XYZ file of N, CA and C in Angstrom:
684
model
N 71.461 -22.365 2.706
C 71.725 -21.982 3.382
C 73.232 -22.786 4.076
N 72.954 -24.041 3.622
C 73.857 -24.727 4.016
C 75.252 -24.237 3.514
N 76.376 -24.678 3.882
C 77.704 -24.685 3.604
C 78.223 -23.203 3.865
N 77.209 -22.415 4.008
C 77.497 -20.540 4.239
C 77.649 -20.461 5.727
N 78.988 -19.936 5.836
C 79.153 -19.615 7.859
C 77.849 -18.674 8.241
N 77.578 -18.994 9.262
C 76.810 -18.136 10.249
C 77.314 -17.383 11.089
N 78.492 -16.779 10.285
C 78.899 -15.707 11.614
C 79.237 -14.648 11.160
N 79.794 -13.371 11.332
C 80.909 -12.549 10.746
C 81.911 -12.540 10.838
N 82.006 -12.457 9.238
C 83.740 -13.114 9.135
C 84.610 -12.195 9.677
N 84.464 -10.721 9.345
C 85.063 -9.422 10.017
C 85.236 -9.711 11.238
N 83.945 -9.826 12.373
C 84.576 -9.782 13.341
C 85.109 -11.116 14.075
N 84.801 -12.505 13.421
C 85.807 -13.752 14.069
C 87.283 -13.057 13.547
N 87.823 -12.748 12.422
C 88.992 -12.290 12.208
C 90.182 -11.309 12.953
N 89.082 -10.521 13.563
C 88.913 -9.459 14.481
C 89.664 -10.378 15.763
N 88.708 -10.827 16.177
C 88.938 -11.383 17.120
C 89.673 -12.151 17.483
N 90.492 -12.917 16.866
C 90.865 -13.901 16.636
C 92.550 -13.139 16.579
N 92.532 -12.041 15.862
C 93.647 -11.070 15.798
C 94.381 -10.555 17.078
N 93.360 -10.298 17.705
C 93.708 -9.796 19.345
C 94.330 -10.817 20.138
N 94.100 -12.219 20.060
C 94.724 -13.140 20.512
C 96.203 -13.530 20.301
N 96.284 -13.498 18.925
C 97.459 -13.683 18.084
C 98.472 -12.333 18.325
N 97.838 -11.464 18.221
C 98.997 -9.847 18.449
C 99.284 -9.957 19.686
N 98.574 -10.215 20.683
C 98.837 -9.786 22.306
C 99.557 -11.420 23.073
N 99.540 -12.560 22.157
C 100.220 -13.745 23.196
C 101.143 -14.377 21.695
N 101.307 -13.840 20.508
C 101.888 -14.637 19.752
C 101.682 -15.892 18.875
N 101.761 -16.331 17.655
C 101.376 -17.709 16.986
C 101.537 -18.748 18.004
N 102.557 -19.190 18.723
C 102.807 -20.262 19.611
C 102.368 -20.409 20.347
N 102.111 -19.565 21.556
C 101.564 -19.336 22.679
C 99.916 -19.155 22.902
N 99.110 -19.027 21.447
C 97.864 -18.980 21.251
C 97.419 -20.161 21.113
N 96.417 -20.649 21.994
C 96.134 -22.035 22.110
C 94.540 -22.060 21.167
N 94.325 -22.982 20.577
C 92.793 -23.188 19.997
C 91.875 -22.879 20.945
N 91.943 -23.016 21.844
C 90.578 -22.551 23.111
C 90.534 -21.827 23.361
N 91.553 -20.662 22.940
C 91.673 -19.189 23.394
C 91.093 -18.603 21.797
N 91.071 -18.904 20.791
C 91.410 -18.577 19.641
C 89.449 -18.824 19.395
N 88.840 -20.047 19.796
C 87.659 -20.481 19.734
C 86.816 -19.441 20.672
N 87.376 -19.382 21.919
C 86.719 -19.081 22.843
C 86.679 -17.116 22.186
N 87.144 -16.400 21.824
C 87.406 -15.024 21.345
C 86.598 -15.117 20.015
N 86.569 -16.251 19.304
C 86.021 -15.851 18.278
C 84.230 -16.466 18.369
N 83.878 -17.353 19.745
C 82.663 -17.570 19.523
C 82.265 -18.487 18.816
N 83.438 -19.511 18.543
C 83.121 -20.755 17.292
C 83.387 -21.794 18.338
N 82.823 -23.122 17.128
C 83.367 -24.372 17.698
C 84.085 -24.659 17.048
N 84.879 -25.966 17.931
C 86.263 -26.309 16.591
C 86.086 -26.490 15.822
N 84.843 -27.236 15.187
C 84.662 -27.437 13.917
C 84.215 -26.822 12.922
N 83.658 -25.413 13.980
C 83.249 -24.788 13.249
C 84.225 -23.468 12.116
N 85.735 -23.564 13.244
C 86.916 -23.103 13.090
C 87.804 -23.817 12.092
N 87.487 -25.137 12.291
C 88.319 -26.041 11.069
C 87.673 -26.145 9.564
N 86.224 -26.029 9.974
C 85.451 -25.925 8.463
C 85.997 -24.853 7.869
N 85.671 -23.410 8.440
C 86.287 -22.157 7.734
C 87.861 -21.905 7.393
N 88.957 -22.168 8.580
C 89.910 -21.459 8.572
C 91.000 -23.004 8.282
N 90.254 -24.063 8.323
C 90.910 -25.327 8.025
C 92.249 -26.070 9.331
N 93.050 -24.646 9.736
C 93.681 -25.357 10.697
C 94.247 -23.971 11.450
N 94.863 -24.351 12.670
C 95.722 -22.889 13.204
C 96.196 -21.531 12.384
N 96.987 -22.647 11.392
C 97.660 -21.786 10.603
C 97.059 -21.379 9.454
N 96.258 -21.821 9.117
C 95.535 -21.315 7.929
C 94.232 -19.806 8.445
N 94.343 -19.694 10.128
C 93.232 -18.546 10.287
C 94.835 -17.525 10.641
N 96.003 -18.001 11.013
C 96.932 -16.736 11.292
C 97.337 -16.375 10.054
N 97.203 -16.955 9.330
C 97.498 -16.505 7.749
C 96.171 -15.432 7.297
N 95.157 -15.259 7.479
C 94.099 -14.623 7.045
C 94.202 -13.482 8.011
N 94.392 -13.535 9.562
C 94.472 -12.721 10.303
C 96.097 -11.623 9.783
N 96.989 -12.473 10.074
C 98.218 -11.482 9.454
C 98.023 -10.899 8.360
N 97.143 -11.542 7.213
C 97.042 -10.870 5.942
C 96.622 -9.596 6.348
N 94.908 -10.111 7.028
C 93.873 -8.339 7.479
C 94.892 -7.302 8.031
N 95.522 -7.951 9.092
C 96.277 -6.903 9.909
C 96.969 -5.954 8.835
N 98.307 -6.859 7.993
C 99.285 -6.276 7.091
C 98.705 -5.151 6.089
N 97.033 -5.283 5.786
C 96.284 -4.284 4.863
C 96.116 -2.900 5.502
N 95.651 -3.640 6.717
C 95.666 -2.552 7.856
C 96.607 -1.646 7.574
N 97.621 -2.016 8.255
C 98.485 -1.331 8.369
C 99.151 -0.715 7.130
N 99.424 -1.075 5.931
C 99.692 -0.324 4.632
C 98.849 1.007 4.084
N 97.549 0.658 4.291
C 96.673 1.176 4.111
C 96.552 2.312 4.754
N 96.868 2.332 6.380
C 97.068 3.941 7.522
C 98.329 4.219 6.862
N 99.386 3.813 6.770
C 100.778 4.386 5.862
C 100.687 4.974 4.330
N 99.574 4.193 3.552
C 99.506 4.674 2.618
C 98.727 6.285 2.416
N 97.734 6.475 3.518
C 97.088 7.262 3.470
C 97.617 8.646 4.119
N 99.023 8.158 4.435
C 99.610 9.770 5.004
C 100.276 10.815 3.719
N 99.518 12.070 3.798
C 100.262 12.827 2.671
C 100.675 14.396 2.930
N 101.373 14.801 2.517
C 102.059 15.849 2.631
C 103.112 16.472 1.444
N 102.944 18.424 1.583
C 103.732 18.689 0.515
C 104.731 18.014 -0.127
N 105.830 17.827 0.827
C 106.970 17.034 0.074
C 107.334 15.866 0.910
N 107.899 15.363 0.088
C 108.485 14.034 0.433
C 108.613 13.883 1.671
N 109.858 14.369 2.030
C 110.264 14.586 3.479
C 109.563 14.526 4.420
N 108.394 15.513 4.256
C 107.148 15.836 5.364
C 106.285 14.865 5.135
N 106.450 13.851 4.622
C 105.145 12.420 4.374
C 106.124 11.860 4.929
N 107.187 11.691 4.648
C 107.763 10.643 5.654
C 107.892 11.151 7.162
N 108.356 12.162 7.395
C 107.822 12.345 8.739
C 106.423 12.170 9.735
N 105.567 12.723 8.821
C 104.391 12.854 9.076
C 103.707 11.341 9.057
N 104.118 9.956 8.522
C 103.709 8.959 8.584
C 104.604 8.256 9.954
N 105.740 8.782 10.370
C 106.045 8.232 11.571
C 105.518 8.927 12.380
N 104.326 10.117 12.653
C 103.756 10.823 13.648
C 102.556 9.782 14.038
N 102.333 9.763 12.324
C 101.165 9.049 12.908
C 100.849 7.336 13.635
N 101.927 7.207 14.003
C 102.299 5.778 14.590
C 102.951 5.973 15.725
N 102.768 7.153 16.222
C 103.192 7.580 18.110
C 101.839 6.943 18.888
N 102.481 6.860 20.145
C 101.309 5.998 20.686
C 100.429 7.258 20.892
N 99.357 6.807 20.943
C 97.654 7.798 21.589
C 97.801 7.871 22.823
N 97.271 9.089 23.418
C 97.574 9.422 24.451
C 96.404 8.675 24.983
N 95.996 8.246 26.382
C 95.346 7.515 27.403
C 95.502 6.388 26.736
N 94.994 5.191 27.387
C 94.918 3.853 27.314
C 94.069 3.632 26.175
N 94.470 2.484 25.089
C 94.121 1.887 24.415
C 93.712 0.043 24.836
N 92.643 -0.127 24.050
C 92.482 -1.919 23.734
C 93.067 -2.392 23.098
N 93.756 -2.035 22.035
C 94.472 -2.450 21.392
C 95.486 -2.840 21.979
N 96.290 -4.753 21.782
C 97.456 -4.822 22.100
C 98.277 -3.973 21.695
N 100.022 -3.963 22.431
C 100.604 -3.466 22.083
C 101.426 -3.469 21.153
N 102.873 -3.039 20.876
C 103.248 -3.109 19.471
C 102.823 -3.521 17.992
N 103.712 -3.944 17.229
C 103.399 -4.550 15.887
C 103.452 -5.871 15.839
N 102.083 -6.397 15.268
C 101.839 -8.107 15.169
C 102.837 -8.167 14.063
N 103.086 -7.387 12.957
C 104.113 -7.991 11.868
C 105.633 -7.680 12.661
N 106.344 -6.989 13.441
C 106.965 -7.691 14.315
C 107.045 -8.978 15.347
N 106.400 -8.728 15.696
C 105.982 -9.983 16.975
C 106.094 -11.240 15.908
N 105.316 -11.421 14.615
C 105.553 -12.388 13.724
C 107.092 -12.552 13.499
N 107.700 -11.803 13.099
C 109.168 -12.377 12.622
C 110.117 -12.320 13.487
N 109.403 -12.269 15.110
C 110.524 -12.234 16.206
C 110.173 -13.817 16.253
N 109.243 -14.298 16.034
C 108.868 -15.938 16.318
C 108.809 -16.589 15.061
N 109.254 -16.136 13.825
C 109.983 -16.545 12.652
C 109.662 -18.059 12.474
N 110.863 -18.764 13.438
C 111.537 -20.160 13.606
C 110.160 -20.704 14.065
N 109.143 -20.408 14.375
C 107.847 -21.164 14.841
C 106.721 -21.232 14.113
N 106.848 -20.141 12.899
C 105.782 -20.302 12.166
C 105.845 -21.261 10.588
N 105.048 -21.809 10.700
C 104.467 -22.679 9.563
C 105.426 -21.836 8.511
N 106.038 -22.643 7.307
C 106.096 -21.817 6.018
C 105.072 -20.625 5.366
N 104.122 -21.424 5.335
C 103.021 -20.276 4.487
C 103.000 -18.801 5.234
N 102.889 -19.179 6.677
C 102.839 -18.025 7.813
C 103.860 -17.101 7.837
N 104.969 -17.867 7.422
C 106.316 -16.929 7.820
C 106.660 -16.526 6.157
N 105.762 -16.796 5.154
C 105.834 -15.962 3.445
C 104.932 -14.506 4.085
N 103.645 -14.607 4.880
C 102.645 -13.631 4.988
C 102.920 -12.886 5.838
N 104.273 -12.779 6.602
C 105.063 -12.009 7.956
C 106.281 -11.319 6.862
N 106.721 -11.821 6.022
C 107.887 -11.486 5.089
C 107.130 -10.250 4.235
N 105.459 -11.093 3.707
C 105.253 -10.156 2.501
C 104.792 -8.662 3.225
N 103.794 -8.598 4.301
C 103.940 -7.554 5.340
C 104.752 -6.317 5.621
N 105.865 -6.965 6.072
C 107.090 -6.317 6.212
C 107.375 -5.507 4.920
N 107.884 -6.587 3.987
C 108.309 -5.974 2.918
C 107.326 -5.138 1.887
N 106.173 -4.935 2.348
C 105.305 -3.957 1.756
C 105.203 -2.680 2.707
N 105.925 -2.613 3.957
C 105.698 -1.607 4.769
C 107.233 -1.011 3.810
N 108.242 -1.694 3.946
C 109.292 -1.100 3.367
C 109.392 -0.582 1.773
N 108.267 -1.513 1.269
C 107.947 -0.851 0.189
C 107.298 0.652 -0.280
N 106.725 0.898 0.367
C 105.651 1.829 0.804
C 106.774 3.077 1.106
N 107.764 2.939 2.003
C 108.835 3.893 2.092
C 110.080 4.051 0.886
N 110.010 2.903 0.302
C 111.304 3.496 -0.819
C 110.372 3.979 -1.843
N 108.914 3.875 -1.676
C 108.682 4.856 -3.325
C 108.508 6.572 -2.404
N 108.141 6.745 -1.353
C 108.321 7.796 -0.740
C 110.183 8.416 -1.273
N 111.030 7.926 -1.161
C 112.140 8.184 -1.526
C 112.444 8.429 -3.252
N 112.057 7.110 -3.458
C 112.293 7.475 -5.220
C 111.514 8.459 -5.587
N 110.087 8.912 -4.787
C 109.968 10.047 -5.722
C 110.517 11.202 -5.333
N 110.792 11.343 -4.056
C 111.764 12.427 -4.015
C 113.083 12.437 -4.744
N 113.270 11.707 -5.110
C 114.579 11.763 -6.257
C 114.414 11.919 -7.177
N 112.950 11.519 -7.678
C 112.278 12.008 -8.996
C 112.007 13.498 -9.079
N 111.067 14.052 -7.771
C 110.896 15.538 -7.531
C 112.279 16.478 -7.680
N 113.565 15.776 -7.321
C 115.093 16.451 -6.933
C 115.108 16.649 -5.929
N 114.269 16.423 -4.980
C 114.244 16.539 -3.049
C 115.723 15.645 -2.648
N 115.864 14.979 -3.549
C 117.232 13.645 -3.208
C 117.683 13.697 -4.360
N 119.267 13.609 -4.367
C 120.014 13.524 -5.553
C 119.901 12.250 -6.089
N 120.021 11.640 -7.389
C 119.966 10.633 -7.895
C 121.136 9.672 -7.311
N 121.969 9.981 -6.828
C 123.270 9.161 -6.250
C 122.301 9.014 -5.220
N 121.636 8.803 -4.565
C 120.568 8.404 -3.085
C 120.802 7.067 -2.807
N 121.317 6.958 -1.434
C 121.089 5.239 -1.110
C 119.459 4.812 -0.784
N 118.679 4.985 -1.620
C 117.219 4.344 -1.223
C 117.268 3.286 -0.758
N 118.016 1.917 -1.080
C 117.519 0.664 -0.264
C 118.451 0.646 1.006
N 119.516 1.678 1.400
C 119.679 1.437 2.445
C 118.811 2.599 3.770
N 118.841 3.212 2.605
C 117.796 4.468 3.441
C 116.105 3.759 3.931
N 115.535 3.003 2.869
C 114.090 2.174 3.289
C 114.473 1.482 4.467
N 115.231 0.829 4.206
C 115.675 -0.698 5.422
C 115.937 0.430 6.580
N 116.583 1.703 6.958
C 116.918 2.364 8.055
C 115.330 2.807 8.882
N 114.602 3.492 7.225
C 113.675 4.032 8.170
C 112.439 3.167 8.504
N 112.566 1.707 7.775
C 111.579 0.966 8.348
C 111.844 0.443 9.909
N 113.363 0.801 10.056
C 113.702 0.212 11.534
C 113.148 1.034 12.290
N 113.519 2.215 11.601
C 112.440 3.616 12.613
C 111.074 3.498 12.595
N 110.805 2.951 11.788
C 108.700 2.965 12.263
C 108.388 1.781 13.076
N 109.822 0.678 13.188
C 109.336 -0.679 13.873
C 109.342 -0.062 15.370
N 110.601 0.787 15.494
C 110.838 1.347 16.323
C 109.512 2.290 17.400
N 108.900 2.800 16.585
C 107.594 3.556 16.871
C 106.719 3.171 17.649
N 106.889 1.629 16.980
C 105.158 1.093 17.112
C 106.233 0.073 18.559
N 106.975 -0.216 18.510
C 107.346 -0.801 19.693
C 107.961 -0.445 20.896
N 108.404 0.346 20.676
C 109.450 0.960 22.052
C 108.619 1.478 23.126
N 107.260 1.748 22.633
C 106.323 2.424 23.920
C 106.518 0.995 25.021
N 106.606 -0.168 24.702
C 106.259 -1.415 25.334
C 107.604 -1.524 26.443
N 108.581 -1.145 26.082
C 110.030 -0.785 26.965
C 109.995 0.050 27.563
N 108.844 1.819 27.546
C 108.891 2.604 28.273
C 109.199 3.613 27.736
N 109.220 4.065 26.466
C 109.377 5.401 25.808
C 108.305 5.724 25.618
N 108.289 7.306 26.156
C 107.105 8.617 25.922
C 106.797 8.974 24.540
N 105.502 9.537 24.407
C 105.421 10.218 23.210
C 106.489 11.255 23.089
N 106.765 12.103 23.931
C 107.847 12.981 23.748
C 109.056 12.689 23.490
N 109.303 11.268 23.633
C 110.881 10.588 24.101
C 111.018 10.349 22.304
N 110.133 9.349 21.912
C 109.908 8.762 20.335
C 109.723 10.078 19.599
N 109.145 11.397 19.845
C 109.262 12.747 18.708
C 110.287 13.006 18.158
N 112.078 13.002 19.755
C 112.618 13.267 19.443
C 113.888 12.499 18.469
N 113.379 10.839 19.008
C 113.614 9.457 17.657
C 113.049 9.810 16.203
N 112.126 10.197 16.286
C 111.918 10.670 14.959
C 113.075 12.087 14.187
N 112.747 12.889 14.999
C 113.892 13.919 15.110
C 114.771 13.768 14.341
N 116.082 12.572 15.681
C 117.402 11.583 15.140
C 117.285 11.819 13.971
N 116.419 10.543 13.077
C 116.174 9.756 12.511
C 116.089 10.473 11.457
N 115.384 11.472 10.852
C 115.071 11.906 9.910
C 116.634 12.800 9.658
N 117.396 13.094 10.569
C 118.689 14.319 9.969
C 119.714 12.881 9.147
N 119.068 11.576 8.971
C 119.749 10.900 7.853
C 119.180 11.055 6.430
N 117.879 11.889 6.417
C 117.093 12.495 4.904
C 118.616 13.245 4.585
N 118.938 12.786 3.382
C 120.667 13.864 2.555
C 120.030 14.631 2.238
N 120.661 15.854 2.518
C 120.461 17.274 2.265
C 120.322 17.252 0.594
N 119.577 18.157 0.394
C 118.874 18.750 -1.288
C 120.073 18.849 -2.061
N 120.318 18.134 -3.391
C 121.034 18.388 -4.131
C 121.193 20.662 -4.379
N 122.947 20.459 -4.118
C 122.694 21.873 -4.572
C 122.912 21.989 -6.135
N 122.455 23.096 -6.312
C 122.929 23.604 -7.817
C 124.219 23.657 -8.725
N 124.346 23.199 -9.560
C 125.783 22.690 -10.426
C 126.178 24.013 -10.773
N 127.326 24.339 -10.633
C 127.659 26.190 -11.124
C 128.071 25.990 -12.146
N 127.954 27.431 -12.710
C 128.369 27.613 -14.258
C 129.750 26.855 -14.456
N 130.023 26.424 -15.061
C 131.723 26.115 -15.787
C 132.303 27.649 -16.575
N 133.577 27.548 -16.275
C 133.940 28.654 -16.808
C 135.150 28.360 -17.682
N 135.218 28.995 -19.066
C 136.178 28.773 -20.275
C 136.989 29.290 -19.783
N 138.125 28.502 -20.237
C 139.663 29.297 -20.674
C 140.159 29.024 -18.920
N 141.872 29.329 -19.012
C 142.602 29.408 -17.945
C 142.056 30.373 -17.369
N 142.180 29.981 -15.597
C 142.328 31.543 -14.712
C 143.910 32.501 -14.888
N 143.513 33.906 -15.129
C 144.721 34.567 -15.790
C 145.261 34.787 -14.074
N 146.949 34.975 -14.224
C 147.304 35.534 -12.955
C 147.177 37.071 -13.239
N 146.869 37.442 -11.729
C 146.150 39.032 -11.451
C 147.171 39.307 -11.739
N 148.592 39.389 -11.816
C 149.879 40.413 -11.166
C 150.548 40.325 -13.433
N 150.052 39.601 -14.042
C 150.535 39.357 -15.043
C 149.388 40.371 -16.538
N 150.506 40.971 -17.365
C 149.683 41.912 -18.029
C 149.451 41.001 -19.505
N 148.242 41.212 -20.609
C 148.273 40.391 -21.837
C 149.693 40.434 -21.873
N 149.827 39.225 -22.692
C 150.954 38.815 -23.677
C 152.040 39.254 -22.674
N 152.628 39.301 -21.946
C 153.668 39.352 -21.068
C 154.191 37.822 -20.410
N 155.465 37.707 -20.289
C 155.501 36.343 -20.212
C 156.661 36.185 -18.904
N 155.726 36.055 -17.861
C 156.555 35.928 -16.449
C 157.935 34.867 -16.313
N 158.960 35.394 -16.111
C 160.472 34.826 -15.827
C 160.635 34.299 -14.119
N 160.540 33.488 -13.906
C 160.934 32.571 -12.802
C 161.583 33.595 -12.013
N 161.407 33.790 -10.871
C 162.093 34.737 -9.721
C 162.999 33.438 -9.300
N 164.366 34.251 -9.434
C 165.745 33.542 -8.945
C 165.832 33.385 -7.588
N 165.853 32.188 -6.663
C 165.821 32.164 -5.317
C 167.367 32.973 -4.631
N 166.731 33.726 -3.471
C 167.666 34.601 -3.090
C 168.725 33.814 -2.281
N 169.594 34.583 -1.990
C 170.903 33.371 -1.147
C 170.018 32.954 -0.053
N 169.172 33.975 0.508
C 169.188 32.850 2.145
C 167.998 32.328 2.352
N 167.214 32.171 0.653
C 166.091 31.495 0.698
C 165.924 29.543 0.563
N 165.145 28.920 0.787
C 165.216 27.825 0.854
C 165.032 27.131 -0.730
N 166.100 26.600 -0.963
C 166.082 25.927 -2.147
C 165.627 24.699 -2.542
N 164.943 23.815 -1.609
C 164.249 22.489 -1.324
C 163.449 22.305 -2.148
């Protein structure tokens, strides 16, 4: 039994997550964290090393949950899949105990206050979100929904911004209905489906007034016609 933590690791991380998510890294004190987790300082330091070590595990767990939720969204077309993904993150009706906004976004806004290792975890989580969006776009190109010339890199950043807006604008007062409209407008950036190539015609187009073998002489300009 010695050396083995006498607590539920998942429950402890979830409790610390709520503190970091609600207050951010810098404003979350050790006393707040240990109280929420139900651990003594010595137990916390023994398991997580320090506040940074705890934050890294918490943020990694949060990112894993978000990415799993994003990957679970499927649809018959890639465009529908992307739109359904946005709808998945619309605010739910009624109150929720979950802190508002996205913990990854909050972590990025205070990047300067994060130790280097925690900065790396925050960036990895956001880039993981973008990678999922990029895959949807690349699959759309492969299936013919999007043209090969589509700007997948630019579109993935655009749609990542939309996703983050879906998760954070409710704090500024955006309603679910308004955010649905945001999704509609954002999807206008999805390029139109590539048109089928027109068949190539061989030979030069023949004048409708000329007969086969006939040579047409240029008409002389009349006295009153413009010669410029």
